[in-house]
Amino acid sequence: MDTLDIYTSSKNYPVYIGNEIINQLTEKLEGYSKLYIITDKHIESLYLQTLQKYLPDKETHIFIAPNGEDAKTFSVYEECISFALQNGFDRRSVVLAFGGGAIGDLAGFVAATYMRGIPFIQIPTTILAHDSAIGGKVAINHSLGKNMVGAFYQPEFVLYDVQFLTTLPSREKRSGFAEVIKHALISDSRFLQELMEKVDSLESIPIHDMQKYLRKGMEVKANIVHLDEKERNIRAYLNFGHTLGHALEANAGYGNLTHGEAVMIGIVYALQLSKEVFQLPFSIKEFVSWLERLGYKWRIPANMDYDAVYEWMVRDKKSVSNSPTFVLLQEIGIPILQKVDQAILQKTFHLLQT
Ligand code: NAD
Ligand code: ZN
């Protein structure tokens, strides 16, 4: 088992990562009075029994949320709060988020707001969750926008057992690994090089290597968040690929493209813009041929209309003064925030569409 220490202004906490480390949970829950597990239907059928083997002998209640994004609604949130009240949870209780990013976001928001905040623990089960479990952002969705109601709230600890990743559907693997690739691109050319040399299929990454890549990705995120917890400046680097990514997600309706699939197209767009603006020294051709081997689509879908996508990019909550700001790379590992000329945005969009 490996431990990564996370430092934030409100608290410092450990991330434990390893294969088959779920047995470590028992002793770590000793201090709490009651356990409140929030998970989803997929995880319930695959892993709830495994988890239950390692719970200490304490009063435990389990809430099963719908799978995926359907968990992050006001109505599910309200059900979670009612469930907590009915079962008499208080500030000595603890919420266990057992699942992917959607469960982490929902359960974290429940923990942040129930009785003005009770402890919570993240037990991630997806690759994507190496990203969502770090940084303390928790949220549910509003019909007018994703993640629009939330808080900054840190867990007591994260216990990341990579054994759970083996059952992830390919599409979810791709979606989550896009953020690993992002973390490499914005921080460290050697990390990127290692990924490009060693990873030839997302289905056959040895578990030990996967653990190493996820740890490294979490470290990149943790370092940035440590310097800028509340997203005043450099935390925006984590949005590399996300300006177009969010717009494509919104434009296609959430559901057609997974988050990571949309972000990967956004990453290629941001790389191409970086070439236009900073002559980024990097072979995009080699990069996209690697992406293709991993099963990613990187072209902007032909039916996407530039003007519509542009409107979404401007509306993105991270853009300042009505013109979209992009995270670009001056070099691999050296991100910078940059406004980009309309003409370049449009030309590059069409270049990647065909
Ligand atoms: P998810 O939680 O929706 O999980 C994806 C799907 O995989 C679900 O159907 C789930 O039931 C299933 N699943 C989960 N673990 C599994 C396993 N081990 N085996 C088989 N199936 C499994 O999604 P995600 O991709 O982990 O996270 C996406 C969410 O994370 C989005 O809501 C996004 O907004 C959020 N997010 C939050 C942050 C943050 O900083 N808080 C960062 C990035 C993303
Ligand atoms: Zn993302």
CSV table of C-alpha atoms and ligand atoms in Angstrom, one decimal:
chain,number,residue,atom,x,y,z
A,1,MET,CA,0.0,0.0,0.0
A,2,ASP,CA,1.2,3.5,-0.9
A,3,THR,CA,0.2,6.7,0.9
A,4,LEU,CA,-0.1,10.1,-0.6
A,5,ASP,CA,-0.5,13.0,1.8
A,6,ILE,CA,-2.9,15.8,0.8
A,7,TYR,CA,-2.5,19.3,2.3
A,8,THR,CA,-5.4,21.7,2.2
A,9,SER,CA,-6.3,24.8,4.2
A,10,SER,CA,-9.1,23.1,6.1
A,11,LYS,CA,-7.4,19.8,6.8
A,12,ASN,CA,-4.6,17.4,5.8
A,13,TYR,CA,-5.5,13.8,4.9
A,14,PRO,CA,-4.1,10.7,3.5
A,15,VAL,CA,-4.9,8.9,0.3
A,16,TYR,CA,-4.1,5.2,0.6
A,17,ILE,CA,-3.7,3.4,-2.8
A,18,GLY,CA,-3.0,-0.2,-3.4
A,19,ASN,CA,-4.3,-3.6,-4.7
A,20,GLU,CA,-6.6,-5.5,-2.3
A,21,ILE,CA,-6.3,-3.0,0.5
A,22,ILE,CA,-10.0,-2.8,1.4
A,23,ASN,CA,-9.2,-4.9,4.5
A,24,GLN,CA,-7.5,-1.8,5.9
A,25,LEU,CA,-10.8,-0.2,6.3
A,26,THR,CA,-11.9,-1.9,9.5
A,27,GLU,CA,-9.4,-0.3,11.8
A,28,LYS,CA,-9.8,3.1,10.2
A,29,LEU,CA,-13.5,3.3,11.0
A,30,GLU,CA,-13.1,2.6,14.7
A,31,GLY,CA,-13.7,6.1,16.0
A,32,TYR,CA,-17.1,6.6,14.4
A,33,SER,CA,-20.5,5.8,15.9
A,34,LYS,CA,-22.6,4.9,12.9
A,35,LEU,CA,-21.8,4.2,9.2
A,36,TYR,CA,-23.7,5.7,6.3
A,37,ILE,CA,-22.7,4.0,3.0
A,38,ILE,CA,-23.8,5.7,-0.2
A,39,THR,CA,-23.2,3.6,-3.3
A,40,ASP,CA,-25.0,2.9,-6.7
A,41,LYS,CA,-26.7,-0.2,-8.1
A,42,HIS,CA,-23.7,-1.4,-10.2
A,43,ILE,CA,-21.4,-1.3,-7.2
A,44,GLU,CA,-24.0,-2.8,-4.9
A,45,SER,CA,-24.2,-5.9,-7.1
A,46,LEU,CA,-20.5,-6.2,-7.8
A,47,TYR,CA,-18.8,-5.2,-4.5
A,48,LEU,CA,-21.1,-4.4,-1.6
A,49,GLN,CA,-20.6,-7.8,0.0
A,50,THR,CA,-16.8,-7.4,-0.2
A,51,LEU,CA,-17.1,-4.0,1.5
A,52,GLN,CA,-19.3,-5.4,4.2
A,53,LYS,CA,-16.8,-8.0,5.1
A,54,TYR,CA,-14.4,-5.3,6.2
A,55,LEU,CA,-16.8,-3.0,8.1
A,56,PRO,CA,-16.4,-2.9,11.9
A,57,ASP,CA,-19.3,-4.2,14.0
A,58,LYS,CA,-21.3,-0.9,14.1
A,59,GLU,CA,-24.7,0.3,13.2
A,60,THR,CA,-24.6,0.6,9.4
A,61,HIS,CA,-27.2,1.9,6.9
A,62,ILE,CA,-26.8,1.7,3.1
A,63,PHE,CA,-28.3,4.0,0.5
A,64,ILE,CA,-28.4,2.8,-3.1
A,65,ALA,CA,-28.4,5.7,-5.5
A,66,PRO,CA,-29.1,5.4,-9.3
A,67,ASN,CA,-26.1,4.7,-11.5
A,68,GLY,CA,-24.0,7.5,-13.0
A,69,GLU,CA,-25.1,11.1,-13.4
A,70,ASP,CA,-28.7,10.2,-12.3
A,71,ALA,CA,-27.3,10.1,-8.7
A,72,LYS,CA,-26.5,13.8,-8.8
A,73,THR,CA,-30.0,15.3,-8.6
A,74,PHE,CA,-31.9,17.3,-6.1
A,75,SER,CA,-34.4,14.5,-5.5
A,76,VAL,CA,-31.8,11.9,-4.8
A,77,TYR,CA,-30.0,14.4,-2.6
A,78,GLU,CA,-33.2,15.0,-0.6
A,79,GLU,CA,-33.7,11.2,-0.3
A,80,CYS,CA,-30.2,10.9,1.1
A,81,ILE,CA,-30.9,13.6,3.7
A,82,SER,CA,-34.2,12.1,4.7
A,83,PHE,CA,-32.5,8.7,5.0
A,84,ALA,CA,-29.9,10.2,7.3
A,85,LEU,CA,-32.5,11.9,9.5
A,86,GLN,CA,-34.7,8.8,9.7
A,87,ASN,CA,-31.7,6.7,10.8
A,88,GLY,CA,-30.5,9.2,13.4
A,89,PHE,CA,-27.1,10.0,11.9
A,90,ASP,CA,-25.2,12.8,13.7
A,91,ARG,CA,-21.8,14.4,13.7
A,92,ARG,CA,-20.1,11.3,15.1
A,93,SER,CA,-21.4,9.3,12.2
A,94,VAL,CA,-19.4,9.0,8.9
A,95,VAL,CA,-20.5,8.9,5.3
A,96,LEU,CA,-18.7,6.4,3.1
A,97,ALA,CA,-18.8,7.3,-0.6
A,98,PHE,CA,-18.4,3.9,-2.4
A,99,GLY,CA,-18.3,4.3,-6.1
A,100,GLY,CA,-17.2,6.5,-9.0
A,101,GLY,CA,-17.1,10.3,-9.3
A,102,ALA,CA,-20.9,10.7,-9.3
A,103,ILE,CA,-21.2,8.9,-6.0
A,104,GLY,CA,-18.3,10.8,-4.6
A,105,ASP,CA,-19.8,14.1,-5.6
A,106,LEU,CA,-23.3,13.2,-4.2
A,107,ALA,CA,-22.1,11.6,-1.0
A,108,GLY,CA,-19.6,14.4,-0.4
A,109,PHE,CA,-22.3,17.0,-0.8
A,110,VAL,CA,-24.6,15.1,1.5
A,111,ALA,CA,-21.8,15.0,4.1
A,112,ALA,CA,-20.9,18.7,3.6
A,113,THR,CA,-24.5,19.8,4.2
A,114,TYR,CA,-26.1,17.3,6.6
A,115,MET,CA,-26.2,19.0,10.0
A,116,ARG,CA,-23.7,21.6,8.6
A,117,GLY,CA,-21.1,18.9,7.9
A,118,ILE,CA,-20.3,15.4,9.1
A,119,PRO,CA,-17.2,13.4,8.3
A,120,PHE,CA,-16.9,11.5,5.0
A,121,ILE,CA,-14.6,9.0,3.4
A,122,GLN,CA,-14.0,8.3,-0.3
A,123,ILE,CA,-13.7,4.7,-1.5
A,124,PRO,CA,-13.4,5.2,-5.3
A,125,THR,CA,-14.1,2.5,-7.8
A,126,THR,CA,-13.3,4.1,-11.1
A,127,ILE,CA,-10.2,5.4,-12.9
A,128,LEU,CA,-11.9,8.8,-13.2
A,129,ALA,CA,-12.2,9.0,-9.5
A,130,HIS,CA,-8.4,9.5,-9.1
A,131,ASP,CA,-9.4,13.0,-10.3
A,132,SER,CA,-12.7,13.5,-8.5
A,133,ALA,CA,-11.6,12.2,-5.1
A,134,ILE,CA,-8.9,14.8,-4.9
A,135,GLY,CA,-9.5,18.5,-4.5
A,136,GLY,CA,-12.6,18.7,-2.3
A,137,LYS,CA,-15.1,19.7,-4.9
A,138,VAL,CA,-18.5,18.0,-4.2
A,139,ALA,CA,-21.7,18.9,-6.0
A,140,ILE,CA,-25.0,17.9,-7.6
A,141,ASN,CA,-26.5,19.1,-10.9
A,142,HIS,CA,-29.1,21.7,-11.6
A,143,SER,CA,-31.3,21.5,-14.8
A,144,LEU,CA,-29.5,24.7,-15.9
A,145,GLY,CA,-26.0,23.4,-15.4
A,146,LYS,CA,-23.8,20.6,-14.2
A,147,ASN,CA,-22.2,20.8,-10.7
A,148,MET,CA,-24.0,24.1,-10.1
A,149,VAL,CA,-24.9,23.3,-6.4
A,150,GLY,CA,-22.0,22.2,-4.3
A,151,ALA,CA,-19.2,22.9,-1.8
A,152,PHE,CA,-15.5,22.6,-1.1
A,153,TYR,CA,-15.4,19.7,1.4
A,154,GLN,CA,-12.5,17.4,2.2
A,155,PRO,CA,-12.7,13.8,3.2
A,156,GLU,CA,-11.1,12.2,6.3
A,157,PHE,CA,-9.2,9.9,4.0
A,158,VAL,CA,-9.4,8.2,0.6
A,159,LEU,CA,-9.0,4.5,0.3
A,160,TYR,CA,-8.4,3.6,-3.3
A,161,ASP,CA,-8.3,-0.1,-3.9
A,162,VAL,CA,-7.4,-0.7,-7.5
A,163,GLN,CA,-8.9,-4.3,-7.4
A,164,PHE,CA,-12.3,-2.6,-8.1
A,165,LEU,CA,-11.2,-1.3,-11.5
A,166,THR,CA,-11.1,-4.6,-13.2
A,167,THR,CA,-14.8,-4.7,-13.8
A,168,LEU,CA,-15.0,-1.2,-15.4
A,169,PRO,CA,-16.5,-1.2,-18.8
A,170,SER,CA,-14.1,-0.2,-21.6
A,171,ARG,CA,-15.8,3.1,-22.2
A,172,GLU,CA,-15.5,4.0,-18.5
A,173,LYS,CA,-11.8,3.1,-18.6
A,174,ARG,CA,-11.3,5.4,-21.5
A,175,SER,CA,-13.2,8.1,-19.9
A,176,GLY,CA,-11.1,8.0,-16.7
A,177,PHE,CA,-7.8,7.5,-18.4
A,178,ALA,CA,-8.3,10.7,-20.4
A,179,GLU,CA,-7.7,12.6,-17.1
A,180,VAL,CA,-4.6,10.6,-16.4
A,181,ILE,CA,-3.2,11.6,-19.8
A,182,LYS,CA,-4.3,15.2,-19.1
A,183,HIS,CA,-2.4,15.2,-15.8
A,184,ALA,CA,0.7,14.0,-17.6
A,185,LEU,CA,0.4,16.7,-20.3
A,186,ILE,CA,0.1,19.6,-17.9
A,187,SER,CA,2.9,18.5,-15.6
A,188,ASP,CA,5.6,16.2,-16.8
A,189,SER,CA,6.8,15.2,-20.3
A,190,ARG,CA,8.6,12.1,-18.8
A,191,PHE,CA,5.3,10.9,-17.3
A,192,LEU,CA,3.6,11.4,-20.7
A,193,GLN,CA,6.5,9.6,-22.5
A,194,GLU,CA,6.2,6.7,-20.1
A,195,LEU,CA,2.5,6.4,-20.8
A,196,MET,CA,3.0,6.6,-24.6
A,197,GLU,CA,5.7,4.0,-24.5
A,198,LYS,CA,4.1,1.5,-22.0
A,199,VAL,CA,0.4,1.7,-22.5
A,200,ASP,CA,-0.8,0.1,-25.7
A,201,SER,CA,-4.3,-0.9,-24.6
A,202,LEU,CA,-6.4,0.2,-21.7
A,203,GLU,CA,-7.5,-3.4,-21.2
A,204,SER,CA,-4.1,-4.8,-20.4
A,205,ILE,CA,-2.4,-2.4,-18.1
A,206,PRO,CA,-0.8,-4.4,-15.3
A,207,ILE,CA,-2.5,-3.5,-12.0
A,208,HIS,CA,0.8,-2.4,-10.5
A,209,ASP,CA,1.4,0.1,-13.4
A,210,MET,CA,-2.2,1.3,-13.2
A,211,GLN,CA,-1.7,2.0,-9.5
A,212,LYS,CA,1.5,4.0,-10.3
A,213,TYR,CA,-0.2,6.1,-13.0
A,214,LEU,CA,-3.2,6.9,-10.8
A,215,ARG,CA,-0.9,7.8,-7.9
A,216,LYS,CA,1.1,10.1,-10.2
A,217,GLY,CA,-2.1,11.7,-11.6
A,218,MET,CA,-3.4,12.3,-8.1
A,219,GLU,CA,-0.1,13.8,-7.1
A,220,VAL,CA,-0.3,16.3,-10.0
A,221,LYS,CA,-3.8,17.3,-9.1
A,222,ALA,CA,-3.0,17.5,-5.3
A,223,ASN,CA,0.0,19.8,-6.0
A,224,ILE,CA,-2.0,22.2,-8.1
A,225,VAL,CA,-4.9,22.2,-5.7
A,226,HIS,CA,-2.6,22.8,-2.7
A,227,LEU,CA,-1.3,26.0,-4.3
A,228,ASP,CA,-4.8,27.2,-5.3
A,229,GLU,CA,-7.6,25.4,-3.5
A,230,LYS,CA,-10.5,27.8,-4.4
A,231,GLU,CA,-9.7,28.1,-8.1
A,232,ARG,CA,-8.4,31.7,-8.1
A,233,ASN,CA,-5.6,31.1,-10.6
A,234,ILE,CA,-3.6,28.0,-11.4
A,235,ARG,CA,-6.2,25.4,-10.5
A,236,ALA,CA,-7.6,26.4,-13.9
A,237,TYR,CA,-4.7,24.4,-15.4
A,238,LEU,CA,-6.7,21.3,-14.5
A,239,ASN,CA,-9.3,22.5,-17.1
A,240,PHE,CA,-6.8,21.6,-19.9
A,241,GLY,CA,-9.0,20.2,-22.7
A,242,HIS,CA,-12.2,21.1,-20.8
A,243,THR,CA,-13.2,24.3,-22.5
A,244,LEU,CA,-14.1,22.6,-25.7
A,245,GLY,CA,-14.7,19.3,-23.8
A,246,HIS,CA,-17.6,20.8,-21.7
A,247,ALA,CA,-19.0,22.5,-24.7
A,248,LEU,CA,-19.1,19.2,-26.7
A,249,GLU,CA,-20.6,17.5,-23.7
A,250,ALA,CA,-23.3,20.1,-23.4
A,251,ASN,CA,-23.9,20.4,-27.1
A,252,ALA,CA,-24.2,16.6,-27.6
A,253,GLY,CA,-26.5,16.4,-24.5
A,254,TYR,CA,-24.7,14.8,-21.5
A,255,GLY,CA,-24.9,11.2,-22.3
A,256,ASN,CA,-23.8,10.9,-25.9
A,257,LEU,CA,-20.2,11.6,-25.1
A,258,THR,CA,-18.7,10.6,-21.8
A,259,HIS,CA,-16.9,13.3,-19.9
A,260,GLY,CA,-13.5,11.8,-20.8
A,261,GLU,CA,-14.3,11.2,-24.4
A,262,ALA,CA,-15.3,14.9,-24.8
A,263,VAL,CA,-12.3,16.0,-22.8
A,264,MET,CA,-9.9,14.0,-25.0
A,265,ILE,CA,-11.3,15.8,-28.1
A,266,GLY,CA,-10.8,19.0,-26.2
A,267,ILE,CA,-7.2,18.0,-25.3
A,268,VAL,CA,-6.3,17.5,-29.0
A,269,TYR,CA,-7.9,20.9,-29.8
A,270,ALA,CA,-5.9,22.6,-27.0
A,271,LEU,CA,-2.7,20.9,-28.3
A,272,GLN,CA,-3.4,22.1,-31.8
A,273,LEU,CA,-4.1,25.7,-30.5
A,274,SER,CA,-0.9,25.5,-28.6
A,275,LYS,CA,0.9,24.7,-31.8
A,276,GLU,CA,-0.7,27.7,-33.5
A,277,VAL,CA,-0.1,30.1,-30.7
A,278,PHE,CA,3.2,28.9,-29.1
A,279,GLN,CA,4.6,26.5,-31.8
A,280,LEU,CA,4.4,23.8,-29.2
A,281,PRO,CA,7.2,21.4,-29.9
A,282,PHE,CA,5.3,18.1,-29.9
A,283,SER,CA,4.1,15.6,-32.5
A,284,ILE,CA,0.4,15.7,-32.4
A,285,LYS,CA,0.3,13.2,-35.2
A,286,GLU,CA,2.1,10.6,-33.1
A,287,PHE,CA,-0.1,11.5,-30.1
A,288,VAL,CA,-3.3,11.0,-31.9
A,289,SER,CA,-2.2,7.7,-33.5
A,290,TRP,CA,-1.5,6.5,-29.9
A,291,LEU,CA,-4.9,7.7,-28.9
A,292,GLU,CA,-6.5,5.7,-31.7
A,293,ARG,CA,-4.7,2.6,-30.6
A,294,LEU,CA,-6.3,3.2,-27.1
A,295,GLY,CA,-9.7,3.5,-28.7
A,296,TYR,CA,-10.2,7.2,-28.4
A,297,LYS,CA,-11.9,9.3,-31.0
A,298,TRP,CA,-10.1,12.6,-31.3
A,299,ARG,CA,-11.8,14.4,-34.2
A,300,ILE,CA,-14.5,16.9,-33.5
A,301,PRO,CA,-17.8,15.2,-34.6
A,302,ALA,CA,-18.7,16.4,-38.2
A,303,ASN,CA,-22.2,17.4,-37.2
A,304,MET,CA,-21.0,19.8,-34.5
A,305,ASP,CA,-21.7,23.4,-35.4
A,306,TYR,CA,-18.9,25.8,-34.6
A,307,ASP,CA,-21.1,28.7,-33.7
A,308,ALA,CA,-23.2,26.6,-31.3
A,309,VAL,CA,-20.1,25.2,-29.6
A,310,TYR,CA,-18.5,28.6,-29.4
A,311,GLU,CA,-21.6,29.9,-27.6
A,312,TRP,CA,-21.1,27.1,-25.0
A,313,MET,CA,-17.4,27.9,-24.7
A,314,VAL,CA,-18.2,31.5,-23.9
A,315,ARG,CA,-20.8,30.5,-21.4
A,316,ASP,CA,-18.5,28.1,-19.6
A,317,LYS,CA,-18.2,29.4,-16.1
A,318,LYS,CA,-14.5,29.5,-16.3
A,319,SER,CA,-14.4,32.0,-19.1
A,320,VAL,CA,-13.7,35.6,-18.3
A,321,SER,CA,-15.3,38.7,-20.1
A,322,ASN,CA,-17.2,37.0,-22.9
A,323,SER,CA,-14.2,35.5,-24.7
A,324,PRO,CA,-13.2,31.9,-23.9
A,325,THR,CA,-9.9,31.5,-22.1
A,326,PHE,CA,-8.0,28.3,-22.9
A,327,VAL,CA,-5.4,26.4,-21.0
A,328,LEU,CA,-2.6,26.0,-23.6
A,329,LEU,CA,0.8,24.4,-23.3
A,330,GLN,CA,4.0,26.3,-24.0
A,331,GLU,CA,5.8,23.0,-23.7
A,332,ILE,CA,4.6,19.6,-22.5
A,333,GLY,CA,4.3,20.1,-18.7
A,334,ILE,CA,4.1,23.9,-18.9
A,335,PRO,CA,0.5,25.2,-19.0
A,336,ILE,CA,-0.5,28.8,-19.4
A,337,LEU,CA,-3.9,30.6,-19.5
A,338,GLN,CA,-4.5,32.3,-22.8
A,339,LYS,CA,-7.2,34.1,-24.7
A,340,VAL,CA,-7.2,32.9,-28.3
A,341,ASP,CA,-8.1,34.8,-31.4
A,342,GLN,CA,-11.5,34.0,-32.9
A,343,ALA,CA,-10.0,33.2,-36.3
A,344,ILE,CA,-7.6,30.7,-34.9
A,345,LEU,CA,-10.3,29.1,-32.8
A,346,GLN,CA,-12.5,28.6,-35.9
A,347,LYS,CA,-9.8,27.5,-38.2
A,348,THR,CA,-8.5,24.9,-35.7
A,349,PHE,CA,-12.0,23.7,-35.1
A,350,HIS,CA,-12.6,23.0,-38.7
A,351,LEU,CA,-9.1,21.5,-39.1
A,352,LEU,CA,-10.0,18.8,-36.5
A,353,GLN,CA,-13.4,18.2,-37.9
A,354,THR,CA,-12.3,16.5,-41.1
B,1,NAD,P1,-19.7,7.4,-12.3
B,1,NAD,O1,-19.6,7.4,-10.8
B,1,NAD,O2,-20.9,7.9,-12.9
B,1,NAD,O3,-19.4,5.9,-12.7
B,1,NAD,C1,-19.5,5.6,-14.1
B,1,NAD,C2,-20.3,4.3,-14.3
B,1,NAD,O4,-19.5,3.2,-13.9
B,1,NAD,C3,-21.5,4.2,-13.4
B,1,NAD,O5,-22.5,3.5,-14.2
B,1,NAD,C4,-21.1,3.3,-12.3
B,1,NAD,O6,-22.2,2.6,-11.7
B,1,NAD,C5,-20.1,2.4,-13.0
B,1,NAD,N1,-19.1,1.8,-12.1
B,1,NAD,C6,-18.4,2.5,-11.1
B,1,NAD,N2,-17.4,1.7,-10.6
B,1,NAD,C7,-17.5,0.5,-11.3
B,1,NAD,C8,-16.7,-0.7,-11.2
B,1,NAD,N3,-15.7,-0.8,-10.4
B,1,NAD,N4,-17.1,-1.7,-12.0
B,1,NAD,C9,-18.1,-1.5,-12.9
B,1,NAD,N5,-18.8,-0.4,-13.1
B,1,NAD,C10,-18.5,0.6,-12.2
B,1,NAD,O7,-18.6,8.2,-13.0
B,1,NAD,P2,-17.1,8.6,-13.0
B,1,NAD,O8,-16.7,8.5,-14.4
B,1,NAD,O9,-16.3,7.9,-11.9
B,1,NAD,O10,-17.2,10.1,-12.5
B,1,NAD,C11,-17.9,11.1,-13.3
B,1,NAD,C12,-18.5,12.1,-12.3
B,1,NAD,O11,-17.4,12.6,-11.6
B,1,NAD,C13,-19.2,13.2,-13.0
B,1,NAD,O12,-20.4,13.5,-12.3
B,1,NAD,C14,-18.3,14.4,-12.8
B,1,NAD,O13,-18.9,15.6,-12.7
B,1,NAD,C15,-17.6,14.1,-11.6
B,1,NAD,N6,-16.2,14.7,-11.4
B,1,NAD,C16,-16.0,15.3,-10.3
B,1,NAD,C17,-14.8,15.9,-10.1
B,1,NAD,C18,-14.5,16.6,-8.8
B,1,NAD,O14,-13.5,17.3,-8.6
B,1,NAD,N7,-15.4,16.5,-7.8
B,1,NAD,C19,-13.8,15.8,-11.0
B,1,NAD,C20,-14.0,15.1,-12.2
B,1,NAD,C21,-15.3,14.5,-12.4
B,2,ZN,ZN,-12.6,16.4,-16.2
